[in-house]
Amino acid sequence: MKKTLLLFLLSFTNFLFAQRTFETSRSIPKGIEIDVSDGRYQIRIMSDHIIETNFIPKGDSLDLNSHAVVLKPKKAITESSNKGNRIEFATNGIRVQIDKSPFKISYYYKDRYLVSEREGYVKTDSTEILGFQITPDEVLYGGGERVLGMNRRGHRLQLYNRAHYGYETHSELMNYTMPLVISSKRYMLHFDNPEIGFLDLDSKKDNSIHYETIGGRKTYQVIAADKWNKLMQAYADLTGHQPMPPRWALGNFSSRFGYHSQNEVLKTAGLFRKYKIPLDAIVIDIYWFGPKIKGSMGNLEFYKDSFPQPEKMIKRLKDEKVKTVLVTEPFILTTSKKWKETSKNGYLGKKADGSPYTYDFYFGHTGIVDIYNPDAKKWFWNIYKELTKEGVAGWWGDLCEPEVHPSDLIHKTGTADQVHNIYGHDWARMICKGYKKDFPDKRPFILMRAGYSGSQRFGMIPWSGDVNRSWGGLQAQPEIILQMGMQGLAYMHSDLGGFAGGDVFDPELYVRWLQYGTFQPIFRPHAQEHIAPEPVFHDYKTRALAKKAIELRYRLLPYNYTLVFENHAYGMPFSRPLFFEEPENTKLLTYSDAYLWGKDMLIAPVLKKGLKEQKVYFPKNNNWFDFYTGEKYEGGKTQLTHLSPDHIPVFVRAGAFIPMTEVVQSTDDYKTDHFQVHYYYDPAMLKSTGYIYNDDGKTPEPLKKHINEYISFQAKNSEKEIQLTMLHKTGSQFKSPPKKIELVIHEITKPQSVSEKNYQWDPVKRTLKLNLTLDQSKEIQIHL
């Protein structure tokens, strides 16, 4: 049936291409160029997993400027043929098939059909369209940040970054709109053009994808792989790998809208230390440059009435091991201190007559910084540069969709509509490049509300916008985080506890959101100030539950920092859909009730009020252990789990090695010379492996500089014996002392003998603890 349907679709595509005729073809470096009746194609091999296709209409020239792609074509064609009606060329993975008459282009991966052009390029009075034919059984993901359900097929998605204040369980348009489609068939279509438009994912239910835009490049990449992890890596290779943020970014943030004074900032930080709740950073919103919400945006300097000694405040926070993060916006109000300078020097977006373009929005009458003007960009960066010298450790770029961006506003490189979707992207680029030039020994922290394909390579830390402070707002987050992680922006996270609205504090909602936040890439409670987002301002019970969630976050630092490495090196998201584990299980293709945190932890957020139990699907080919109780669950089944008020359900893969450490009050105190490793023994797992990645947590590009270390673990099991091997390898420029390791083996019967003398057996917990010193290698034998 599927084969018959595929043949029908390919025949239908032939019909649609009937008006485009093949003329001639020629070889070009790493690809082929084809002349057709209405233009020409350039198709280039980028790698075994990626192919790029450009269509150049007659009369146009090829635009080589990509805002998303960094990969250069570097893979030679391994096989090609031009016989009769068909041209084919391929690498070891991806293959292109071009039929001359009727004209058609189809894409395959290792003989597995992926997708084909349908109409190909079509120009209308107002838009330019690229059309594709897909199969009926595909689930489609992507298009950026939305709340539509995991399967976005059937929707016509607008590509125009826009904030959605107070969203809950449905949102069609949000801060990150990306021209990227991901298929459950393990391929991607990336449209390499930033201009505004639409991405139609089969809204007419005719098995089609249409990319519609107002203009720009007619360029797309097809990315494909056999496995999801390889697909993630290929996309990261194409658009750039996320640099590793400073380790303190994995800690707890204190943040609200907003702290009104220096005294309030210091008092809040002090309360975290008083209650011994770990804290690594405090985020100061708009009141740092003015006393009111409206009227002062664009000052971009400390308001001395409220912050009389900012450098002293920053230093005091630093002495308490708390980093300072400041908000900035691209809007310069006409009432701000920077208006005269920026308007006089031409640093703002312009009208057609060259005068500053001003308009009203929520915060006042404003212009917008033209970051595409080199002089304006230099001026803007110098503000960051000077404040960084004063000790500011991280930056928050807010309202960077941009929130209001009139279509007839003109930037140095084009109209507002041409650059709207890349404004946040290029703002992050400016900060990233500024750090490389002026602070080459520091890793930047760049929190941004909007971005584009490839923004991850500038170190962008995205968040899911102004979510409603409600159970509906919480329920939207797994979909957003999973989807954005698949699209390269793996640090997507939420304002924990919810941001907008909420008349009465709901402690259950707040705690469940923070418990889920323990397993989000960034832990940052943030909200409007009428209900405090910080746990230090709540009742004892709420504060204690929040503290427990935050302390677990810190105990998992070795595991989580290894996920930072995996994202940087391989493009793997922190939060991974369960279909990564079971790609052929169609029931999982739209499942977001639980997800994998890294490879070995299964997380099931509690998303509804008052629940006492909930169902969880456990991936097959493994058993799973309850992280808190040790209860064993068989994989491949949906099972009912009982809920506890002090944690959400967390499970560990049988055979996994989970590294943990003691609780510290700041990541500045984090030590890697001693830690715990929890090994979850299961005789059914005959062999398993794990590892810890580590570096100094602050030096940029530690892999290239060999300032890092790896500790690997291997287990070989039978019902009567466990053999464990540990290896410690260090980079040539990294000094690391021998490690003190407390190895905890779970779910083990009383051993008959252990090769190490220093061990403890606990018959109640069914654990075996061994205190080890690891220099370069260690082997342990346990007889049962």
Short mmCIF file of N, CA, C and O in Angstrom, two decimals, residues 624-731:
data_model
loop_
_atom_site.label_atom_id
_atom_site.label_comp_id
_atom_site.label_asym_id
_atom_site.label_seq_id
_atom_site.Cartn_x
_atom_site.Cartn_y
_atom_site.Cartn_z
N TRP A 624 13.94 0.37 34.02
CA TRP A 624 14.13 1.72 34.56
C TRP A 624 13.92 1.68 36.07
O TRP A 624 13.03 0.98 36.56
N PHE A 625 14.71 2.45 36.81
CA PHE A 625 14.61 2.51 38.26
C PHE A 625 14.13 3.89 38.70
O PHE A 625 14.59 4.92 38.19
N ASP A 626 13.20 3.89 39.64
CA ASP A 626 12.78 5.15 40.27
C ASP A 626 13.97 5.76 40.97
O ASP A 626 14.62 5.13 41.81
N PHE A 627 14.28 7.00 40.64
CA PHE A 627 15.45 7.70 41.19
C PHE A 627 15.37 7.82 42.70
O PHE A 627 16.40 7.84 43.39
N TYR A 628 14.15 7.90 43.23
CA TYR A 628 13.98 8.16 44.66
C TYR A 628 13.76 6.89 45.47
O TYR A 628 14.20 6.79 46.61
N THR A 629 13.05 5.93 44.91
CA THR A 629 12.68 4.73 45.68
C THR A 629 13.42 3.48 45.25
O THR A 629 13.44 2.49 45.99
N GLY A 630 13.98 3.47 44.06
CA GLY A 630 14.64 2.28 43.54
C GLY A 630 13.69 1.28 42.91
O GLY A 630 14.13 0.23 42.41
N GLU A 631 12.38 1.58 42.88
CA GLU A 631 11.43 0.65 42.28
C GLU A 631 11.75 0.45 40.81
O GLU A 631 12.09 1.39 40.09
N LYS A 632 11.62 -0.78 40.35
CA LYS A 632 12.01 -1.17 39.01
C LYS A 632 10.78 -1.20 38.09
O LYS A 632 9.74 -1.72 38.46
N TYR A 633 10.94 -0.64 36.87
CA TYR A 633 9.88 -0.62 35.88
C TYR A 633 10.38 -1.24 34.59
O TYR A 633 11.48 -0.94 34.13
N GLU A 634 9.57 -2.09 34.01
CA GLU A 634 9.96 -2.76 32.77
C GLU A 634 9.73 -1.83 31.59
O GLU A 634 8.70 -1.16 31.48
N GLY A 635 10.72 -1.77 30.68
CA GLY A 635 10.61 -0.93 29.51
C GLY A 635 9.62 -1.47 28.49
O GLY A 635 9.27 -2.64 28.48
N GLY A 636 9.16 -0.55 27.61
CA GLY A 636 8.20 -0.93 26.58
C GLY A 636 6.77 -0.90 27.05
O GLY A 636 5.88 -1.37 26.34
N LYS A 637 6.51 -0.34 28.23
CA LYS A 637 5.16 -0.33 28.80
C LYS A 637 4.82 1.06 29.34
O LYS A 637 5.70 1.80 29.76
N THR A 638 3.53 1.36 29.34
CA THR A 638 3.01 2.53 30.05
C THR A 638 2.53 2.06 31.41
O THR A 638 1.71 1.13 31.50
N GLN A 639 3.06 2.68 32.45
CA GLN A 639 2.73 2.22 33.80
C GLN A 639 2.30 3.39 34.68
O GLN A 639 2.70 4.54 34.46
N LEU A 640 1.48 3.08 35.66
CA LEU A 640 0.98 4.07 36.60
C LEU A 640 2.02 4.31 37.69
O LEU A 640 2.53 3.37 38.30
N THR A 641 2.37 5.57 37.91
CA THR A 641 3.34 5.91 38.95
C THR A 641 2.67 6.81 39.99
O THR A 641 1.84 7.65 39.65
N HIS A 642 3.03 6.60 41.24
CA HIS A 642 2.48 7.40 42.32
C HIS A 642 3.30 8.68 42.49
O HIS A 642 4.53 8.67 42.37
N LEU A 643 2.61 9.77 42.80
CA LEU A 643 3.26 11.08 42.90
C LEU A 643 3.52 11.45 44.35
O LEU A 643 2.74 11.14 45.24
N SER A 644 4.62 12.16 44.53
CA SER A 644 4.99 12.69 45.83
C SER A 644 5.02 14.22 45.74
O SER A 644 5.40 14.76 44.70
N PRO A 645 4.64 14.93 46.80
CA PRO A 645 4.67 16.39 46.72
C PRO A 645 6.07 16.98 46.65
O PRO A 645 6.23 18.12 46.23
N ASP A 646 7.10 16.21 47.03
CA ASP A 646 8.43 16.81 47.10
C ASP A 646 9.30 16.53 45.88
O ASP A 646 10.46 16.92 45.84
N HIS A 647 8.74 15.87 44.85
CA HIS A 647 9.49 15.71 43.61
C HIS A 647 8.56 15.23 42.50
O HIS A 647 7.49 14.67 42.77
N ILE A 648 8.96 15.46 41.27
CA ILE A 648 8.27 14.90 40.12
C ILE A 648 8.88 13.53 39.81
O ILE A 648 9.98 13.22 40.28
N PRO A 649 8.21 12.68 39.04
CA PRO A 649 8.78 11.38 38.72
C PRO A 649 10.07 11.49 37.90
O PRO A 649 10.11 12.16 36.87
N VAL A 650 11.10 10.82 38.40
CA VAL A 650 12.41 10.76 37.74
C VAL A 650 12.86 9.31 37.76
O VAL A 650 12.80 8.66 38.81
N PHE A 651 13.32 8.82 36.63
CA PHE A 651 13.74 7.42 36.51
C PHE A 651 15.11 7.36 35.85
O PHE A 651 15.48 8.24 35.07
N VAL A 652 15.83 6.30 36.17
CA VAL A 652 17.19 6.13 35.65
C VAL A 652 17.25 4.83 34.86
O VAL A 652 16.73 3.79 35.30
N ARG A 653 17.90 4.89 33.73
CA ARG A 653 18.06 3.72 32.88
C ARG A 653 18.90 2.66 33.58
O ARG A 653 19.96 2.96 34.17
N ALA A 654 18.46 1.41 33.54
CA ALA A 654 19.26 0.31 34.10
C ALA A 654 20.61 0.25 33.39
O ALA A 654 20.69 0.36 32.16
N GLY A 655 21.67 0.13 34.17
CA GLY A 655 23.01 0.11 33.63
C GLY A 655 23.67 1.47 33.55
O GLY A 655 24.85 1.57 33.18
N ALA A 656 22.94 2.53 33.91
CA ALA A 656 23.47 3.88 33.77
C ALA A 656 24.44 4.22 34.90
O ALA A 656 24.33 3.71 36.03
N PHE A 657 25.35 5.14 34.60
CA PHE A 657 26.24 5.75 35.57
C PHE A 657 25.82 7.22 35.70
O PHE A 657 25.91 7.98 34.74
N ILE A 658 25.36 7.61 36.87
CA ILE A 658 24.90 8.99 37.11
C ILE A 658 25.87 9.67 38.07
O ILE A 658 25.90 9.35 39.27
N PRO A 659 26.69 10.61 37.58
CA PRO A 659 27.61 11.31 38.47
C PRO A 659 26.89 12.43 39.23
O PRO A 659 26.06 13.15 38.67
N MET A 660 27.21 12.57 40.50
CA MET A 660 26.61 13.61 41.33
C MET A 660 27.68 14.17 42.26
O MET A 660 28.78 13.62 42.38
N THR A 661 27.36 15.28 42.89
CA THR A 661 28.31 15.92 43.80
C THR A 661 27.55 16.41 45.02
O THR A 661 26.32 16.34 45.10
N GLU A 662 28.28 16.94 45.97
CA GLU A 662 27.63 17.50 47.16
C GLU A 662 27.04 18.86 46.83
O GLU A 662 27.44 19.53 45.88
N VAL A 663 26.06 19.29 47.63
CA VAL A 663 25.42 20.58 47.42
C VAL A 663 26.41 21.69 47.76
O VAL A 663 27.08 21.65 48.80
N VAL A 664 26.50 22.67 46.87
CA VAL A 664 27.29 23.88 47.14
C VAL A 664 26.37 25.08 47.00
O VAL A 664 25.32 25.01 46.35
N GLN A 665 26.74 26.18 47.59
CA GLN A 665 25.90 27.38 47.54
C GLN A 665 26.12 28.20 46.27
O GLN A 665 25.34 29.09 45.96
N SER A 666 27.20 27.89 45.57
CA SER A 666 27.49 28.54 44.30
C SER A 666 28.37 27.61 43.49
O SER A 666 29.16 26.84 44.05
N THR A 667 28.25 27.65 42.17
CA THR A 667 29.13 26.83 41.35
C THR A 667 30.59 27.23 41.50
O THR A 667 31.48 26.47 41.13
N ASP A 668 30.85 28.42 42.04
CA ASP A 668 32.24 28.79 42.35
C ASP A 668 32.88 27.82 43.33
O ASP A 668 34.10 27.66 43.36
N ASP A 669 32.05 27.18 44.15
CA ASP A 669 32.54 26.24 45.16
C ASP A 669 32.55 24.80 44.66
O ASP A 669 32.93 23.89 45.41
N TYR A 670 32.13 24.59 43.44
CA TYR A 670 32.05 23.24 42.88
C TYR A 670 33.45 22.66 42.69
O TYR A 670 34.33 23.28 42.08
N LYS A 671 33.65 21.48 43.22
CA LYS A 671 34.95 20.81 43.12
C LYS A 671 34.79 19.51 42.34
O LYS A 671 33.83 18.77 42.53
N THR A 672 35.76 19.24 41.50
CA THR A 672 35.69 18.02 40.70
C THR A 672 36.76 17.01 41.11
O THR A 672 36.98 16.03 40.39
N ASP A 673 37.38 17.22 42.26
CA ASP A 673 38.35 16.23 42.71
C ASP A 673 37.70 15.13 43.54
O ASP A 673 38.33 14.14 43.86
N HIS A 674 36.40 15.34 43.89
CA HIS A 674 35.68 14.28 44.58
C HIS A 674 34.19 14.37 44.23
O HIS A 674 33.64 15.46 44.14
N PHE A 675 33.57 13.24 43.99
CA PHE A 675 32.16 13.18 43.65
C PHE A 675 31.65 11.76 43.80
O PHE A 675 32.43 10.82 44.02
N GLN A 676 30.33 11.62 43.68
CA GLN A 676 29.70 10.31 43.70
C GLN A 676 29.42 9.85 42.27
O GLN A 676 29.14 10.68 41.39
N VAL A 677 29.45 8.55 42.07
CA VAL A 677 28.96 7.95 40.83
C VAL A 677 27.96 6.86 41.23
O VAL A 677 28.32 5.93 41.97
N HIS A 678 26.73 6.99 40.77
CA HIS A 678 25.68 6.03 41.07
C HIS A 678 25.54 5.09 39.87
O HIS A 678 25.20 5.53 38.77
N TYR A 679 25.79 3.82 40.11
CA TYR A 679 25.66 2.81 39.06
C TYR A 679 24.42 1.96 39.35
O TYR A 679 24.29 1.39 40.44
N TYR A 680 23.51 1.88 38.36
CA TYR A 680 22.24 1.19 38.54
C TYR A 680 22.36 -0.20 37.91
O TYR A 680 22.12 -0.40 36.72
N TYR A 681 22.72 -1.15 38.78
CA TYR A 681 22.99 -2.52 38.35
C TYR A 681 21.72 -3.24 37.95
O TYR A 681 20.70 -3.18 38.63
N ASP A 682 21.80 -3.93 36.83
CA ASP A 682 20.73 -4.81 36.37
C ASP A 682 21.39 -5.96 35.63
O ASP A 682 22.07 -5.73 34.62
N PRO A 683 21.24 -7.19 36.10
CA PRO A 683 21.91 -8.32 35.44
C PRO A 683 21.47 -8.50 33.99
O PRO A 683 22.20 -9.12 33.20
N ALA A 684 20.31 -7.94 33.62
CA ALA A 684 19.86 -8.03 32.23
C ALA A 684 20.71 -7.16 31.30
O ALA A 684 20.74 -7.40 30.09
N MET A 685 21.38 -6.15 31.87
CA MET A 685 22.27 -5.29 31.08
C MET A 685 23.67 -5.88 31.15
O MET A 685 24.41 -5.66 32.10
N LEU A 686 24.03 -6.62 30.13
CA LEU A 686 25.31 -7.32 30.17
C LEU A 686 26.49 -6.36 30.03
O LEU A 686 27.58 -6.64 30.52
N LYS A 687 26.26 -5.22 29.38
CA LYS A 687 27.34 -4.25 29.21
C LYS A 687 26.74 -2.85 29.14
O LYS A 687 25.70 -2.64 28.51
N SER A 688 27.37 -1.91 29.80
CA SER A 688 26.93 -0.52 29.72
C SER A 688 28.11 0.40 29.94
O SER A 688 29.14 0.00 30.51
N THR A 689 27.97 1.63 29.48
CA THR A 689 29.05 2.61 29.59
C THR A 689 28.50 3.96 30.01
O THR A 689 27.30 4.23 29.88
N GLY A 690 29.37 4.82 30.48
CA GLY A 690 29.03 6.19 30.82
C GLY A 690 30.29 7.01 30.94
O GLY A 690 31.41 6.47 30.88
N TYR A 691 30.13 8.31 31.09
CA TYR A 691 31.33 9.15 31.24
C TYR A 691 30.95 10.48 31.87
O TYR A 691 29.78 10.88 31.91
N ILE A 692 31.98 11.16 32.36
CA ILE A 692 31.86 12.53 32.86
C ILE A 692 32.80 13.40 32.03
O ILE A 692 33.96 13.05 31.82
N TYR A 693 32.29 14.53 31.59
CA TYR A 693 33.15 15.54 30.96
C TYR A 693 33.37 16.67 31.95
O TYR A 693 32.45 17.06 32.68
N ASN A 694 34.57 17.24 31.95
CA ASN A 694 34.85 18.36 32.85
C ASN A 694 35.91 19.27 32.24
O ASN A 694 36.77 18.84 31.47
N ASP A 695 35.82 20.56 32.59
CA ASP A 695 36.88 21.53 32.31
C ASP A 695 36.81 22.59 33.39
O ASP A 695 36.15 22.37 34.42
N ASP A 696 37.44 23.73 33.19
CA ASP A 696 37.46 24.73 34.27
C ASP A 696 36.19 25.55 34.35
O ASP A 696 36.03 26.39 35.25
N GLY A 697 35.25 25.36 33.42
CA GLY A 697 33.96 26.03 33.49
C GLY A 697 33.95 27.48 33.08
O GLY A 697 32.91 28.13 33.17
N LYS A 698 35.06 27.99 32.58
CA LYS A 698 35.11 29.42 32.25
C LYS A 698 35.90 29.75 30.99
O LYS A 698 35.65 30.77 30.36
N THR A 699 36.87 28.92 30.61
CA THR A 699 37.70 29.22 29.45
C THR A 699 36.96 28.91 28.17
O THR A 699 36.45 27.80 28.00
N PRO A 700 36.88 29.85 27.22
CA PRO A 700 36.23 29.55 25.94
C PRO A 700 36.99 28.47 25.17
O PRO A 700 38.21 28.33 25.30
N GLU A 701 36.27 27.71 24.39
CA GLU A 701 36.81 26.67 23.50
C GLU A 701 37.77 25.72 24.22
O GLU A 701 38.90 25.51 23.78
N PRO A 702 37.34 25.12 25.31
CA PRO A 702 38.25 24.25 26.06
C PRO A 702 38.68 23.00 25.29
O PRO A 702 39.77 22.48 25.54
N LEU A 703 37.84 22.52 24.37
CA LEU A 703 38.22 21.34 23.61
C LEU A 703 39.40 21.64 22.69
O LEU A 703 40.38 20.88 22.64
N LYS A 704 39.32 22.78 21.98
CA LYS A 704 40.42 23.14 21.09
C LYS A 704 41.71 23.41 21.86
O LYS A 704 42.81 23.16 21.36
N LYS A 705 41.56 23.90 23.09
CA LYS A 705 42.73 24.26 23.90
C LYS A 705 43.21 23.10 24.77
O LYS A 705 44.17 23.26 25.52
N HIS A 706 42.51 21.96 24.71
CA HIS A 706 42.88 20.76 25.48
C HIS A 706 42.88 21.03 26.99
O HIS A 706 43.67 20.47 27.73
N ILE A 707 41.94 21.89 27.39
CA ILE A 707 41.80 22.20 28.82
C ILE A 707 40.57 21.45 29.33
O ILE A 707 39.53 22.04 29.64
N ASN A 708 40.66 20.13 29.41
CA ASN A 708 39.50 19.35 29.80
C ASN A 708 39.92 17.96 30.23
O ASN A 708 41.10 17.59 30.14
N GLU A 709 38.93 17.22 30.71
CA GLU A 709 39.19 15.84 31.14
C GLU A 709 37.93 15.01 30.96
O GLU A 709 36.81 15.53 30.90
N TYR A 710 38.13 13.70 30.84
CA TYR A 710 37.05 12.73 30.71
C TYR A 710 37.30 11.60 31.70
O TYR A 710 38.43 11.11 31.83
N ILE A 711 36.24 11.19 32.36
CA ILE A 711 36.30 9.99 33.19
C ILE A 711 35.25 9.03 32.62
O ILE A 711 34.06 9.35 32.58
N SER A 712 35.70 7.89 32.14
CA SER A 712 34.78 6.94 31.52
C SER A 712 34.57 5.74 32.43
O SER A 712 35.43 5.37 33.23
N PHE A 713 33.39 5.14 32.30
CA PHE A 713 32.99 3.99 33.10
C PHE A 713 32.47 2.89 32.17
O PHE A 713 31.78 3.17 31.20
N GLN A 714 32.81 1.67 32.52
CA GLN A 714 32.29 0.53 31.79
C GLN A 714 31.94 -0.58 32.76
O GLN A 714 32.68 -0.83 33.71
N ALA A 715 30.80 -1.22 32.51
CA ALA A 715 30.38 -2.36 33.33
C ALA A 715 30.14 -3.56 32.43
O ALA A 715 29.51 -3.44 31.37
N LYS A 716 30.65 -4.72 32.86
CA LYS A 716 30.35 -6.00 32.24
C LYS A 716 29.75 -6.89 33.32
O LYS A 716 30.39 -7.13 34.35
N ASN A 717 28.54 -7.37 33.06
CA ASN A 717 27.77 -8.02 34.11
C ASN A 717 27.37 -9.45 33.77
O ASN A 717 27.21 -9.82 32.60
N SER A 718 27.16 -10.20 34.80
CA SER A 718 26.45 -11.47 34.74
C SER A 718 25.69 -11.58 36.06
O SER A 718 25.76 -10.69 36.91
N GLU A 719 24.96 -12.66 36.24
CA GLU A 719 24.22 -12.82 37.49
C GLU A 719 25.14 -13.07 38.67
O GLU A 719 24.74 -12.89 39.82
N LYS A 720 26.37 -13.45 38.42
CA LYS A 720 27.29 -13.79 39.50
C LYS A 720 28.45 -12.81 39.64
O LYS A 720 29.19 -12.89 40.62
N GLU A 721 28.61 -11.90 38.68
CA GLU A 721 29.80 -11.05 38.73
C GLU A 721 29.54 -9.71 38.07
O GLU A 721 28.80 -9.61 37.08
N ILE A 722 30.16 -8.68 38.65
CA ILE A 722 30.18 -7.35 38.07
C ILE A 722 31.65 -6.95 37.88
O ILE A 722 32.43 -6.99 38.83
N GLN A 723 32.00 -6.56 36.66
CA GLN A 723 33.35 -6.05 36.39
C GLN A 723 33.22 -4.59 35.97
O GLN A 723 32.55 -4.27 34.99
N LEU A 724 33.85 -3.72 36.74
CA LEU A 724 33.80 -2.28 36.47
C LEU A 724 35.19 -1.76 36.11
O LEU A 724 36.18 -2.11 36.77
N THR A 725 35.23 -0.92 35.08
CA THR A 725 36.49 -0.29 34.67
C THR A 725 36.30 1.21 34.60
O THR A 725 35.31 1.71 34.04
N MET A 726 37.25 1.96 35.18
CA MET A 726 37.23 3.42 35.14
C MET A 726 38.52 3.91 34.50
O MET A 726 39.61 3.41 34.83
N LEU A 727 38.42 4.89 33.61
CA LEU A 727 39.58 5.48 32.97
C LEU A 727 39.51 7.00 33.10
O LEU A 727 38.44 7.60 32.92
N HIS A 728 40.63 7.61 33.40
CA HIS A 728 40.71 9.06 33.56
C HIS A 728 41.70 9.61 32.54
O HIS A 728 42.88 9.27 32.57
N LYS A 729 41.20 10.43 31.61
CA LYS A 729 42.06 11.03 30.59
C LYS A 729 41.96 12.54 30.67
O LYS A 729 40.86 13.10 30.78
N THR A 730 43.10 13.21 30.60
CA THR A 730 43.12 14.66 30.69
C THR A 730 43.72 15.26 29.43
O THR A 730 44.58 14.66 28.77
N GLY A 731 43.24 16.46 29.08
CA GLY A 731 43.83 17.21 27.98
C GLY A 731 45.23 17.64 28.32
O GLY A 731 45.60 17.78 29.50
#
